[in-house]
CSV table of C-alpha atoms and ligand atoms in Angstrom, one decimal:
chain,number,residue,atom,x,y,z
A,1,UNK,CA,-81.2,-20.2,-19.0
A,2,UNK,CA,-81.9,-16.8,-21.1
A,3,UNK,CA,-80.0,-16.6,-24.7
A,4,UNK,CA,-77.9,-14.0,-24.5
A,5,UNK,CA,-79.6,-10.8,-25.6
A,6,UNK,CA,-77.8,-10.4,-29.2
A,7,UNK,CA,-79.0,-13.7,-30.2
A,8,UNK,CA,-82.9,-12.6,-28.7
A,9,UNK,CA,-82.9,-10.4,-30.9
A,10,UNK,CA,-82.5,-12.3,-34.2
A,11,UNK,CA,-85.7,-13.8,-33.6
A,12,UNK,CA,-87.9,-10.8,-33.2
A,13,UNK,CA,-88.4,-7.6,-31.7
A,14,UNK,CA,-88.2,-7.0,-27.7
A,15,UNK,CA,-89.7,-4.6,-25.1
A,16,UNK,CA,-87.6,-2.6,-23.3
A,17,UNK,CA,-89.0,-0.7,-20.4
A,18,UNK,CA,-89.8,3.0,-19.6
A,19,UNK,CA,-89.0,5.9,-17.8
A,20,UNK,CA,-86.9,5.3,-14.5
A,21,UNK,CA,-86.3,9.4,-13.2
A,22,UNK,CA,-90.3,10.1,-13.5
A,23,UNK,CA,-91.5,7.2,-11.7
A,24,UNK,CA,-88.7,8.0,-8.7
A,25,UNK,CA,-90.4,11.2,-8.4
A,26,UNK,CA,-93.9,9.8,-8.1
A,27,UNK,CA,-92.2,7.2,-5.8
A,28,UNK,CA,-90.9,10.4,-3.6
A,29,UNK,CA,-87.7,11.4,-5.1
A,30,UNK,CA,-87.0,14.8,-4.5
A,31,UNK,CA,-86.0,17.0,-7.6
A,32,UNK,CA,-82.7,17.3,-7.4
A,33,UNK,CA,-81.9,14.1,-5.0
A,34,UNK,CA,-79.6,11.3,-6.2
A,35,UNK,CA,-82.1,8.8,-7.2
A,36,UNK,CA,-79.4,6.1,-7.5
A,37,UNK,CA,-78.8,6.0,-3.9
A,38,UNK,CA,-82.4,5.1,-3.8
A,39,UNK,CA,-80.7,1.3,-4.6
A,40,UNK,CA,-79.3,1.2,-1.3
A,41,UNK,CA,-81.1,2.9,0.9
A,42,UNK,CA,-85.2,2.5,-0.9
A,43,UNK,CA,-84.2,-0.7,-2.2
A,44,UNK,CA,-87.9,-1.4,-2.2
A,45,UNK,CA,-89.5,1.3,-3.9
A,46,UNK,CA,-86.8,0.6,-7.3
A,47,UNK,CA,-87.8,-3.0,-7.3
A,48,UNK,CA,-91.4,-2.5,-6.8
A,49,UNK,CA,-90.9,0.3,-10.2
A,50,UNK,CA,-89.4,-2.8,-12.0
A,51,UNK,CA,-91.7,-5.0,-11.2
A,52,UNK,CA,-94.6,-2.7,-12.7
A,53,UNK,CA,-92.6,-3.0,-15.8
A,54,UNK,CA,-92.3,-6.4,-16.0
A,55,UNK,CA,-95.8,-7.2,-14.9
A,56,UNK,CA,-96.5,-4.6,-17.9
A,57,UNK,CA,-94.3,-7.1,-20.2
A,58,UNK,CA,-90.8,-5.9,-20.6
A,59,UNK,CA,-88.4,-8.0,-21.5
A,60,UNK,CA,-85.2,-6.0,-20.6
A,61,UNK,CA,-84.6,-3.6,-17.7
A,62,UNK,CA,-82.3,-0.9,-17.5
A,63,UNK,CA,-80.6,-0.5,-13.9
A,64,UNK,CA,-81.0,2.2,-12.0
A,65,UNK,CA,-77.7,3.8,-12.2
A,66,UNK,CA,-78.1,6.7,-15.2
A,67,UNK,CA,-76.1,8.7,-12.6
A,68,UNK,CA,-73.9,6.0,-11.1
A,69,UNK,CA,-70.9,7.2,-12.2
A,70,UNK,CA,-68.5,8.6,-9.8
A,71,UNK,CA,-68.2,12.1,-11.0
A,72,UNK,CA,-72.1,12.2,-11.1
A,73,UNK,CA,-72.1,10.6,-7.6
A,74,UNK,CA,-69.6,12.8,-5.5
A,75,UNK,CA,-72.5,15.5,-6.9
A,76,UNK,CA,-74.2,13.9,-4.2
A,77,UNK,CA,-71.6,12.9,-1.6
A,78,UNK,CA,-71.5,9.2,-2.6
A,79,UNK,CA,-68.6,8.7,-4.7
A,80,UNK,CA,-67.4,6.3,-2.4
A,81,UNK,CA,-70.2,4.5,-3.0
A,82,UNK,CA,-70.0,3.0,-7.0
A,83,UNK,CA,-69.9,-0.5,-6.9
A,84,UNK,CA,-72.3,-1.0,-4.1
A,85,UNK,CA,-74.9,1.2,-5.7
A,86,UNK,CA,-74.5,-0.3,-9.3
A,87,UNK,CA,-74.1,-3.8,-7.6
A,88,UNK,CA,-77.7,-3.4,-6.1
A,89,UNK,CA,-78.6,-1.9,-9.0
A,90,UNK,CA,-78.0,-5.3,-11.3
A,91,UNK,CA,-79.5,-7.4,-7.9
A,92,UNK,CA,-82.7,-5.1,-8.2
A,93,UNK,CA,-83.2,-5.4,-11.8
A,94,UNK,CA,-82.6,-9.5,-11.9
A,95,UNK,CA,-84.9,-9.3,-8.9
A,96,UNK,CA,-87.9,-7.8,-10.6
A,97,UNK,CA,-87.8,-10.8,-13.3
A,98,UNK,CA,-89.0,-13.2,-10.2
A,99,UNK,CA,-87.4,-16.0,-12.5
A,100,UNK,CA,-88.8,-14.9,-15.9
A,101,UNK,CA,-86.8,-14.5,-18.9
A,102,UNK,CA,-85.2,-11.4,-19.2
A,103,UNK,CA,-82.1,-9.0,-19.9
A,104,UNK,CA,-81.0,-6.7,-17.1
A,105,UNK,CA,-78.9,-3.7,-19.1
A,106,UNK,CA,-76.5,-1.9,-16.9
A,107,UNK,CA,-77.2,1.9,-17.3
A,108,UNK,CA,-74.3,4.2,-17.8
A,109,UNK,CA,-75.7,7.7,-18.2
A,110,UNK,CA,-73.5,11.3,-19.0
A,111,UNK,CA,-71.0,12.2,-16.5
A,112,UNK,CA,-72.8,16.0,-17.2
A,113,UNK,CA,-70.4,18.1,-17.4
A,114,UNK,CA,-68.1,19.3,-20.4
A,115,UNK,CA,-64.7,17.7,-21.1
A,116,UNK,CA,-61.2,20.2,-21.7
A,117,UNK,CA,-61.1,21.8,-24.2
A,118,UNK,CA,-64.9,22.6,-23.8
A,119,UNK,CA,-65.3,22.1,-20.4
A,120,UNK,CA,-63.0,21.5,-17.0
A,121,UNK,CA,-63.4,17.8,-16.8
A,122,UNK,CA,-60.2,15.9,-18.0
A,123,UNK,CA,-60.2,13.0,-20.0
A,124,UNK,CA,-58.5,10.4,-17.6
A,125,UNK,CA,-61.2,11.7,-15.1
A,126,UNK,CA,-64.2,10.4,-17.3
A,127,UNK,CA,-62.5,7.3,-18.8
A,128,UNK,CA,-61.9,6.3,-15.1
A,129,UNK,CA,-65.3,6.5,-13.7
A,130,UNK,CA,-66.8,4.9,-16.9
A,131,UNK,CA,-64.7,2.2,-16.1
A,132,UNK,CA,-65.2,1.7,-12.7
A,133,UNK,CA,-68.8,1.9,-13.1
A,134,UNK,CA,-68.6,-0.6,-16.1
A,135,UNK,CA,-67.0,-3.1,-13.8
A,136,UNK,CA,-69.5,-2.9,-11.1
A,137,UNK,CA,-72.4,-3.2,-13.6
A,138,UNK,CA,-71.0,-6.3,-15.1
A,139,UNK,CA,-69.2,-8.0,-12.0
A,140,UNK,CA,-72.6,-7.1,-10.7
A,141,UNK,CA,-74.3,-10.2,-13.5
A,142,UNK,CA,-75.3,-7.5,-16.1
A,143,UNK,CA,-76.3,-9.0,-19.3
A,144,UNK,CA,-75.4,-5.7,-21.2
A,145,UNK,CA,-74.6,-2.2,-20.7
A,146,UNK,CA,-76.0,0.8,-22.1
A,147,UNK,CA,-74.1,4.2,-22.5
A,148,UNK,CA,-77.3,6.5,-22.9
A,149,UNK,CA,-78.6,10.1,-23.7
A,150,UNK,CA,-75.0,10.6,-25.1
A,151,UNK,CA,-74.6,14.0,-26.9
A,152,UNK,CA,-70.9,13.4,-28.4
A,153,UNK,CA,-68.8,10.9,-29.9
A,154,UNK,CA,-65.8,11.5,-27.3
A,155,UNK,CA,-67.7,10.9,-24.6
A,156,UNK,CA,-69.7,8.4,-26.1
A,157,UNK,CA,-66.4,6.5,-27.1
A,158,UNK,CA,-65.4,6.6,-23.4
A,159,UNK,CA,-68.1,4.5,-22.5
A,160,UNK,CA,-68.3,2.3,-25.1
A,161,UNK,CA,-64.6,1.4,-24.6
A,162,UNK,CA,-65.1,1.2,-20.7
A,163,UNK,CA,-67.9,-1.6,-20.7
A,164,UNK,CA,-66.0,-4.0,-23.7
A,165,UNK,CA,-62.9,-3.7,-21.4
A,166,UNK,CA,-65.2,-4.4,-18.5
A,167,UNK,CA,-66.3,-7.6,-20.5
A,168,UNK,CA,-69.7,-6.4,-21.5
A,169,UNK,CA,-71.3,-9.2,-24.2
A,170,UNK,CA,-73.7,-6.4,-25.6
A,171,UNK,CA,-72.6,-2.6,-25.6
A,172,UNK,CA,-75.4,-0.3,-26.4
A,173,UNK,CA,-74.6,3.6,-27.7
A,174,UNK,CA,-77.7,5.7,-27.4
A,175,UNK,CA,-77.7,9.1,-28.8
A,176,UNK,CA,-80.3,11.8,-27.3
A,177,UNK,CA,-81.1,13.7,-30.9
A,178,UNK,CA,-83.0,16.8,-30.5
A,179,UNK,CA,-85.6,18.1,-34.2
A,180,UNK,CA,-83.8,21.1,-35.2
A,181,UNK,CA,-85.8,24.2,-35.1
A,182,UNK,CA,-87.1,24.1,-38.6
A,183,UNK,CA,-88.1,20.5,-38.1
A,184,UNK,CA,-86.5,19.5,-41.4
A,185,UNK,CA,-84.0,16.6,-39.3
A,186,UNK,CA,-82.7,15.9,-35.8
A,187,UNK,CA,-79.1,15.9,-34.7
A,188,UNK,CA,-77.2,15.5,-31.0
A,189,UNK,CA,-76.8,19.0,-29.1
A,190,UNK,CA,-73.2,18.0,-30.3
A,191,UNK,CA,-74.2,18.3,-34.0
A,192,UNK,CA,-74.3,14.3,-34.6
A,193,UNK,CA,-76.9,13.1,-37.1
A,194,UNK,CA,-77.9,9.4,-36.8
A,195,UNK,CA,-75.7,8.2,-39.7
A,196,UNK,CA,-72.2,9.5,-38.0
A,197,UNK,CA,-73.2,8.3,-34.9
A,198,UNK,CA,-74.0,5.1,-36.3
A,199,UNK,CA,-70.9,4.8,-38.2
A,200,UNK,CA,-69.0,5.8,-35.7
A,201,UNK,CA,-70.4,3.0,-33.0
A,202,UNK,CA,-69.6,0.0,-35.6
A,203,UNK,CA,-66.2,1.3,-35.9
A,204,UNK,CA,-65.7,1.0,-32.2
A,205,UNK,CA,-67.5,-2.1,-31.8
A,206,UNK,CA,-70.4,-1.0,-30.3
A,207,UNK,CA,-73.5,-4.3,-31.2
A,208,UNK,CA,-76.5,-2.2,-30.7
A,209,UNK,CA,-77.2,1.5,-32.1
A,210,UNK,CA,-79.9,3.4,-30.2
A,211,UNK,CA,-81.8,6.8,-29.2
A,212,UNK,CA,-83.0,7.5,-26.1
A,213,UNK,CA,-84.9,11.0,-24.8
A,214,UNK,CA,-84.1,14.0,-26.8
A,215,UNK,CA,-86.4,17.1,-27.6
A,216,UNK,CA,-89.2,16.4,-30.1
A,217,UNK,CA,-88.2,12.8,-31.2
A,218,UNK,CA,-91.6,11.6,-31.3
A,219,UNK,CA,-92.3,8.1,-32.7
A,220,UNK,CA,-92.8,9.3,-36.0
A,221,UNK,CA,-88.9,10.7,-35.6
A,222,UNK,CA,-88.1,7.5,-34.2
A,223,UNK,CA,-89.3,5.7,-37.3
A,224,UNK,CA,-87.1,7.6,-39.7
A,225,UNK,CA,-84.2,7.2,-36.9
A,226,UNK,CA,-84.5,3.7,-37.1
A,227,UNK,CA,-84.2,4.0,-41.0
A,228,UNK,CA,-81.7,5.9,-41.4
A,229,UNK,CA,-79.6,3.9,-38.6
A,230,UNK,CA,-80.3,1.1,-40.9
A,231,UNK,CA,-79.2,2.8,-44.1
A,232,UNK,CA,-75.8,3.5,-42.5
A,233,UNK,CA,-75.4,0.2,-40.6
A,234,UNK,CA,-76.2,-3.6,-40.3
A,235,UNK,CA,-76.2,-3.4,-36.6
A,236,UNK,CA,-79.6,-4.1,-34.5
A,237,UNK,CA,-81.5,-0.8,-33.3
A,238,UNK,CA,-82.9,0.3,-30.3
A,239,UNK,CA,-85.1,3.2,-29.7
A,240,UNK,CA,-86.5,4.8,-26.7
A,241,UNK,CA,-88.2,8.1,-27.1
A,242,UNK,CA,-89.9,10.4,-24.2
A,243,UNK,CA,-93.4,10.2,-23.9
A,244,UNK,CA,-93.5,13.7,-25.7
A,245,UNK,CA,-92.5,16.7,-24.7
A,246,UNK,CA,-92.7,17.8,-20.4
A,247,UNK,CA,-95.3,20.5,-19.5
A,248,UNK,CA,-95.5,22.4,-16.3
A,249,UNK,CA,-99.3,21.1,-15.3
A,250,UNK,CA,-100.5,22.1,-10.9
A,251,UNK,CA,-96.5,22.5,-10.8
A,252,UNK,CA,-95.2,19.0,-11.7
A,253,UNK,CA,-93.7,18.1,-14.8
A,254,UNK,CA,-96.3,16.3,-16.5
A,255,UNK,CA,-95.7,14.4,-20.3
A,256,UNK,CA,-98.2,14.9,-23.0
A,257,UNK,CA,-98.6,11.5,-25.0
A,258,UNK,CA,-100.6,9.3,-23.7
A,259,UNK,CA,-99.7,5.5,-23.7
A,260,UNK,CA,-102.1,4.9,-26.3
A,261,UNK,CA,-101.2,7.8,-29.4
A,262,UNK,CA,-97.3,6.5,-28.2
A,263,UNK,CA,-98.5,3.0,-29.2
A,264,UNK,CA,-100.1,3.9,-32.0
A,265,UNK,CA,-96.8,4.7,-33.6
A,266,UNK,CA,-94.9,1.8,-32.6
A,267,UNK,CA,-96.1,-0.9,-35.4
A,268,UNK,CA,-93.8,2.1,-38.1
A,269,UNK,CA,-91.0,1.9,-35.9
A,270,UNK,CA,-91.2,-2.1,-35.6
A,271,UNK,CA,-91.8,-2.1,-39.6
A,272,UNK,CA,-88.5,-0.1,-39.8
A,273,UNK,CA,-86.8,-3.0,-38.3
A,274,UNK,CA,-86.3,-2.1,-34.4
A,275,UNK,CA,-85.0,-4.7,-32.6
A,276,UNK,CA,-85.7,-3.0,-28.7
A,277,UNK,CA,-88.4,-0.7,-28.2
A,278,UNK,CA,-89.4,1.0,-25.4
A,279,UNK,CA,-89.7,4.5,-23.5
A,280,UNK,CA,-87.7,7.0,-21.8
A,281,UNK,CA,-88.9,10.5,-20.0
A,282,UNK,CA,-92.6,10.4,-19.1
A,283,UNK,CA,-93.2,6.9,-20.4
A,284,UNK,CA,-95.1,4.6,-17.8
A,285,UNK,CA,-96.1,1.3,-17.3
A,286,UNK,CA,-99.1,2.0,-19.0
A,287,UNK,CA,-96.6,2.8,-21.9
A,288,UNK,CA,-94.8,-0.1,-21.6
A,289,UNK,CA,-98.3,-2.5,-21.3
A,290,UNK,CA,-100.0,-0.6,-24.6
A,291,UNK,CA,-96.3,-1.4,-26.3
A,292,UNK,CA,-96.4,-5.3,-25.3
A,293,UNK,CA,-99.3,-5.4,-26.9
A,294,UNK,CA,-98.7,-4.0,-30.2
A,295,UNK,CA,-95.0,-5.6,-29.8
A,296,UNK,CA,-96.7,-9.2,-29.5
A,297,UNK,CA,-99.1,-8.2,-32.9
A,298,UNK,CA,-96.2,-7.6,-34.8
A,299,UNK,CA,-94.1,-10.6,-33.9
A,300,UNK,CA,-97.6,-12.7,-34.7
A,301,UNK,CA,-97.8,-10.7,-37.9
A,302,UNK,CA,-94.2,-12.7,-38.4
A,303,UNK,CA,-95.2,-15.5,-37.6
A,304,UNK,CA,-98.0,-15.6,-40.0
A,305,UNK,CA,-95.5,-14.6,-43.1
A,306,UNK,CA,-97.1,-10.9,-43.5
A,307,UNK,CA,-94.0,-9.6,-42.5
A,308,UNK,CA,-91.1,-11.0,-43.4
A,309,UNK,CA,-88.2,-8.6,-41.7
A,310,UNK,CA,-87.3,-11.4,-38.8
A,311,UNK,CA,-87.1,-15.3,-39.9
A,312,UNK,CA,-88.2,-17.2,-36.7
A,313,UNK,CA,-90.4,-15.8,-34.2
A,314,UNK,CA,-89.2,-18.2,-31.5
A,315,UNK,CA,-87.6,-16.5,-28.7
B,1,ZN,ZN1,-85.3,10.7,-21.2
């Protein structure tokens, strides 16, 4: 039986996985397709991109269902279809472990669009699908659920009150920050800096604080994300940066950091106190395999008593 994941992550530092999107595409995924229907309908080609992860050594998988909501769904035609494609999402994900420890995180991604005032989708409209998708993630077995890439705090709250109604153990806010033009910090498209947004999540009763994607939140951003989440709360971190920035290359979208200048960065933002590292946009399983190894260094280094942030290494 696997602890749940809040108490794994007293005893040390896990790997999350990398990019979902970017590996659909290479898979066959049209630009523009709804990769989330792949669940039901490529139900092979998802697993066998979650499998590469966990072969490469990740310890918790994110679903395939960024876009599983039902407003992001009838995009596509298949808003009648939410709790079958989040159900196989969770099945898919457990699947991939083949029996080995691990933590499958139901995905919640924006709804994209803007909510009234700012925009023509009504409140009731996103709390709704939130919720219905929350269910189906975690009547589905999810272990916990992730509301990612989130830009503001309304929205953000939607989703974070959706999967602790749904019964969600472990709710995970993840902002996507984007380096302001003169580089001097990073803040949400919104205008949220990490210490609101942090704030913010512990009042609502969020149990993990995180960053995902973003524009220029390289690891050395993600380092002083993770400290100054840590400055503003006690709760456990979680980052997941791109793999740099995307770059037209032959007319694909290609990432520009390797897996091994990403991992070079990694030990910082385990130092900072990370609890769940791992990649988003771009990243690979090659990411993800450089990351195990400089993840499994840095829980030995605990071990050994030269770092002293987590007490027992024992997962
Ligand atoms: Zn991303």
């Amino acid at each position: 039986m696997t602890k749940p994941l809040l108490e794994a992550i007293q005893k040390g530092p896990l790997l999350g996985d990398g990019a979902m999107g970017t590996q659909l595409m290479l898979a066959g995924l049209e630009q523009g397709r709804c990769g989330e229907e792949w669940n039901l309908t490529h139900r092979e080609k998802v697993l066998a991109i979650q499998r590469r992860y966990v072969q490469a050594g990740s310890d918790c998988l994110l679903t395939n269902t960024f876009g599983g909501s039902r407003i992001m769904l009838n995009r596509h035609g298949n808003g009648d279809k939410v709790a079958e494609i989040n159900r196989a999402a969770v099945e898919i994900a457990r699947q991939a472990f083949d029996g080995h420890p691990g933590w499958v995180i139901g995905d919640i991604g924006p709804f994209g669009g803007l909510m009234e005032p700012y925009g023509e989708f009504r409140e009731e409209d996103v709390r709704d699908a939130f919720a219905e998708q929350a269910a189906a993630l975690m009547q589905a077995g999810a272990d916990a659920i992730i509301i990612e890439t989130q830009t503001s705090l309304e929205e953000l709250l939607l989703g974070i009150r959706a999967a602790k109604q749904a019964g969600s153990p472990c709710v995970i806010g993840s902002m996507a920050y984007d380096v302001t033009l003169d580089g001097s910090t990073f803040r949400t498209m919104m205008g949220v800096d990490p210490e609101r947004a942090a704030e913010f999540m512990e009042e609502h009763g969020a149990d993990i604080v995180a960053l995902n994607c973003g524009t220029g939140m390289d690891m050395i951003r993600a380092r002083q994300a993770v400290e100054r989440y840590r400055r503003a709360t006690s709760l456990p971190v979680m980052v997941q940066p791109n793999a740099g920035q995307p770059r037209l290359q032959d007319m694909k979208v290609v990432y520009d950091e390797p897996p091994e200048h990403m991992a070079g960065g990694l030990a910082d933002v385990l130092a900072a106190g990370a609890s769940i590292v791992g990649g988003c946009c771009g990243s690979t399983p090659a990411h993800i395999r450089a990351f195990r190894a400089v993840v499994d260094t840095y829980r030995n280094s605990c071990l050994t008593g030269s770092v002293s942030h987590y007490e027992d290494q024992t997962l």
